[in-house]
Every structure is written in structure tokens, then in C-alpha cells.
mmCIF file of C-alpha atoms in Angstrom:
data_model
loop_
_atom_site.group_PDB
_atom_site.id
_atom_site.type_symbol
_atom_site.label_atom_id
_atom_site.label_comp_id
_atom_site.label_asym_id
_atom_site.label_seq_id
_atom_site.Cartn_x
_atom_site.Cartn_y
_atom_site.Cartn_z
ATOM 1 C CA MET A 1 104.948 122.031 104.634
ATOM 2 C CA SER A 2 107.819 119.637 104.433
ATOM 3 C CA HIS A 3 106.687 116.032 104.889
ATOM 4 C CA HIS A 4 110.065 114.307 105.044
ATOM 5 C CA HIS A 5 110.782 115.725 108.560
ATOM 6 C CA GLN A 6 107.458 114.970 110.086
ATOM 7 C CA LYS A 7 106.871 112.097 112.490
ATOM 8 C CA TYR A 8 104.194 109.529 111.575
ATOM 9 C CA TYR A 9 101.773 107.752 113.755
ATOM 10 C CA GLU A 10 102.717 104.082 114.057
ATOM 11 C CA ARG A 11 100.420 101.310 112.963
ATOM 12 C CA PRO A 12 100.118 98.484 115.463
ATOM 13 C CA ASP A 13 101.889 96.161 112.947
ATOM 14 C CA GLY A 14 104.650 98.764 112.601
ATOM 15 C CA TYR A 15 104.333 98.989 108.779
ATOM 16 C CA VAL A 16 105.442 102.248 107.151
ATOM 17 C CA TYR A 17 104.660 102.996 103.548
ATOM 18 C CA SER A 18 107.615 104.260 101.439
ATOM 19 C CA GLN A 19 107.316 107.285 99.115
ATOM 20 C CA GLU A 20 107.434 104.850 96.138
ATOM 21 C CA GLU A 21 104.463 102.873 97.560
ATOM 22 C CA LEU A 22 102.523 106.106 98.131
ATOM 23 C CA ASP A 23 103.214 107.106 94.539
ATOM 24 C CA ALA A 24 102.231 103.687 93.263
ATOM 25 C CA HIS A 25 98.942 103.833 95.185
ATOM 26 C CA ARG A 26 98.421 107.419 93.918
ATOM 27 C CA ILE A 27 97.816 108.782 97.439
ATOM 28 C CA PRO A 28 96.939 112.462 97.048
ATOM 29 C CA LEU A 29 99.482 114.867 98.610
ATOM 30 C CA PRO A 30 97.007 116.361 101.129
ATOM 31 C CA PHE A 31 96.654 112.890 102.714
ATOM 32 C CA ARG A 32 100.407 112.326 103.016
ATOM 33 C CA ASP A 33 100.380 113.554 106.572
ATOM 34 C CA ARG A 34 101.048 112.062 110.006
ATOM 35 C CA CYS A 35 98.231 109.524 109.446
ATOM 36 C CA VAL A 36 99.186 108.358 105.948
ATOM 37 C CA ASN A 37 100.007 104.843 107.211
ATOM 38 C CA PHE A 38 96.349 104.497 108.243
ATOM 39 C CA TYR A 39 95.030 106.262 105.205
ATOM 40 C CA VAL A 40 96.493 103.908 102.626
ATOM 41 C CA PRO A 41 94.504 100.822 103.747
ATOM 42 C CA PHE A 42 91.315 102.932 103.844
ATOM 43 C CA PHE A 43 92.081 104.390 100.404
ATOM 44 C CA LYS A 44 92.821 100.949 98.898
ATOM 45 C CA CYS A 45 89.615 99.511 100.436
ATOM 46 C CA GLN A 46 87.605 102.374 98.944
ATOM 47 C CA GLN A 47 89.132 101.758 95.539
ATOM 48 C CA ILE A 48 88.237 98.054 95.650
ATOM 49 C CA LYS A 49 84.727 98.944 96.702
ATOM 50 C CA THR A 50 84.260 101.471 93.892
ATOM 51 C CA ASP A 51 85.516 99.006 91.291
ATOM 52 C CA ASN A 52 82.593 96.779 92.260
ATOM 53 C CA LEU A 53 79.963 96.313 89.565
ATOM 54 C CA PHE A 54 77.186 97.100 92.021
ATOM 55 C CA LYS A 55 78.883 100.201 93.458
ATOM 56 C CA THR A 56 75.862 102.485 93.294
ATOM 57 C CA ALA A 57 73.536 100.127 95.043
ATOM 58 C CA LEU A 58 76.177 99.166 97.578
ATOM 59 C CA ALA A 59 77.071 102.777 98.282
ATOM 60 C CA ALA A 60 73.518 103.533 99.502
ATOM 61 C CA ILE A 61 73.444 100.379 101.615
ATOM 62 C CA ASP A 62 76.979 100.982 102.845
ATOM 63 C CA GLN A 63 76.201 104.496 104.003
ATOM 64 C CA THR A 64 73.224 103.127 105.990
ATOM 65 C CA LEU A 65 75.335 100.325 107.532
ATOM 66 C CA ASP A 66 78.408 102.439 108.073
ATOM 67 C CA HIS A 67 77.437 103.074 111.708
ATOM 68 C CA TRP A 68 77.493 99.320 112.415
ATOM 69 C CA GLY A 69 79.880 98.099 109.810
ATOM 70 C CA GLY A 70 80.169 98.471 106.059
ATOM 71 C CA GLU A 71 82.906 97.214 103.799
ATOM 72 C CA CYS A 72 85.648 99.574 104.868
ATOM 73 C CA TYR A 73 84.479 100.229 108.419
ATOM 74 C CA LYS A 74 87.670 99.065 110.225
ATOM 75 C CA GLU A 75 89.988 100.968 107.885
ATOM 76 C CA LYS A 76 87.834 104.099 108.102
ATOM 77 C CA ARG A 77 87.656 103.882 111.899
ATOM 78 C CA ASP A 78 91.395 103.487 112.209
ATOM 79 C CA TYR A 79 92.092 106.397 109.933
ATOM 80 C CA LEU A 80 89.574 108.691 111.617
ATOM 81 C CA ASN A 81 90.947 107.767 115.096
ATOM 82 C CA CYS A 82 94.368 108.756 113.830
ATOM 83 C CA ALA A 83 93.091 112.022 112.296
ATOM 84 C CA LYS A 84 91.421 112.901 115.551
ATOM 85 C CA ALA A 85 94.609 112.286 117.539
ATOM 86 C CA ALA A 86 96.563 114.354 115.067
ATOM 87 C CA TYR A 87 94.053 117.186 115.335
ATOM 88 C CA GLN A 88 94.106 117.117 119.146
ATOM 89 C CA TYR A 89 97.919 117.156 119.039
ATOM 90 C CA SER A 90 97.895 120.167 116.726
ATOM 91 C CA LEU A 91 95.680 122.028 119.250
ATOM 92 C CA ALA A 92 97.899 121.049 122.187
ATOM 93 C CA VAL A 93 101.235 122.145 120.643
ATOM 94 C CA PRO A 94 100.793 125.984 120.904
ATOM 95 C CA VAL A 95 99.707 125.672 124.505
ATOM 96 C CA GLN A 96 102.525 123.263 125.248
ATOM 97 C CA ASN A 97 105.036 125.647 123.644
ATOM 98 C CA ILE A 98 104.071 128.274 126.305
ATOM 99 C CA TYR A 99 104.976 125.871 129.079
ATOM 100 C CA THR A 100 108.186 124.642 127.303
ATOM 101 C CA ALA A 101 109.310 128.265 126.892
ATOM 102 C CA ASN A 102 108.565 129.024 130.528
ATOM 103 C CA PRO A 103 109.079 125.980 132.861
ATOM 104 C CA TRP A 104 108.458 128.209 135.890
ATOM 105 C CA TYR A 105 104.940 128.895 134.638
ATOM 106 C CA ALA A 106 104.409 125.196 133.987
ATOM 107 C CA SER A 107 105.455 124.338 137.551
ATOM 108 C CA GLN A 108 103.041 127.045 138.870
ATOM 109 C CA GLU A 109 100.225 125.478 136.827
ATOM 110 C CA GLY A 110 101.243 121.995 137.926
ATOM 111 C CA VAL A 111 101.713 120.715 134.322
ATOM 112 C CA SER A 112 104.577 119.122 132.501
ATOM 113 C CA ALA A 113 106.837 121.351 130.421
ATOM 114 C CA GLU A 114 107.136 118.532 127.806
ATOM 115 C CA LEU A 115 104.750 116.769 125.435
ATOM 116 C CA GLU A 116 104.132 113.123 126.093
ATOM 117 C CA LYS A 117 107.094 111.071 124.875
ATOM 118 C CA ASN A 118 104.933 108.338 123.389
ATOM 119 C CA HIS A 119 102.483 110.627 121.639
ATOM 120 C CA PHE A 120 103.257 109.120 118.277
ATOM 121 C CA SER A 121 102.568 105.549 119.312
ATOM 122 C CA SER A 122 99.492 104.143 117.623
ATOM 123 C CA PRO A 123 96.282 106.097 118.307
ATOM 124 C CA VAL A 124 94.235 103.033 117.259
ATOM 125 C CA LEU A 125 92.854 100.911 120.091
ATOM 126 C CA TYR A 126 92.204 97.219 119.537
#
């Protein structure tokens, strides 16, 4: 899968990580997907947390608190929201392609023959 042609979800602050930054942060290739701009802050937060001297004790506490908070809660939530939006999009595309290929069918079904124009705007709600 070619990553340089794919469109990324936008962060609310508009920041986009360069390939050099992704390499410097050692972001694994499987995570260099549409949500990479949300994954990097989560990945960096996790690294800081694991470098902590009390990581084993904190890991148990953090898992318990993760529902309410935890050290990387916001970063994790943002990344998972993005991943969910990307997954839903991937499910919608094959169905949408049917309507795009046959606008008459789309009009009979009362649906749009095009995907939402702003789909790649940020999936993170603040």
C-alpha cells in the first residue's frame, strides 16, 4: 500500500508530521496510516510513560484509571477516535463506489453519489 498518495486526517491544530519526523520518532510502518498525525502524540506519551522508574506499578494503576483518565488518556482517545473514523470510512467506500458507478441507482435510493467532501477534516471532537 502506497502511503505517499493517501490523505491524512487533520489534527485540529493542523500539524502534519514529515517523513523525517516519523523516522526520528521511530513510528512503526503499520501505524503510518491516515491517523498517523494522531498516533505520534500517543506514541510519544507512551514512551515517556514507559521510561518512568515506576512503570510497572503505574501500568497497573493506569489500566484501572484508563476509563476515567490515565497519563495518556487524551492522546489515546484522539487516536482511537481517528482509527474508528478511518475504519467506518473503509466500510463505506465499497458501498459508495456502487452509487458513484451508477448515479441512477443512487437517485432511486435517495442517496448521494459522492462521499462527503469534508470527510478528512478532524474526527476528534473537542
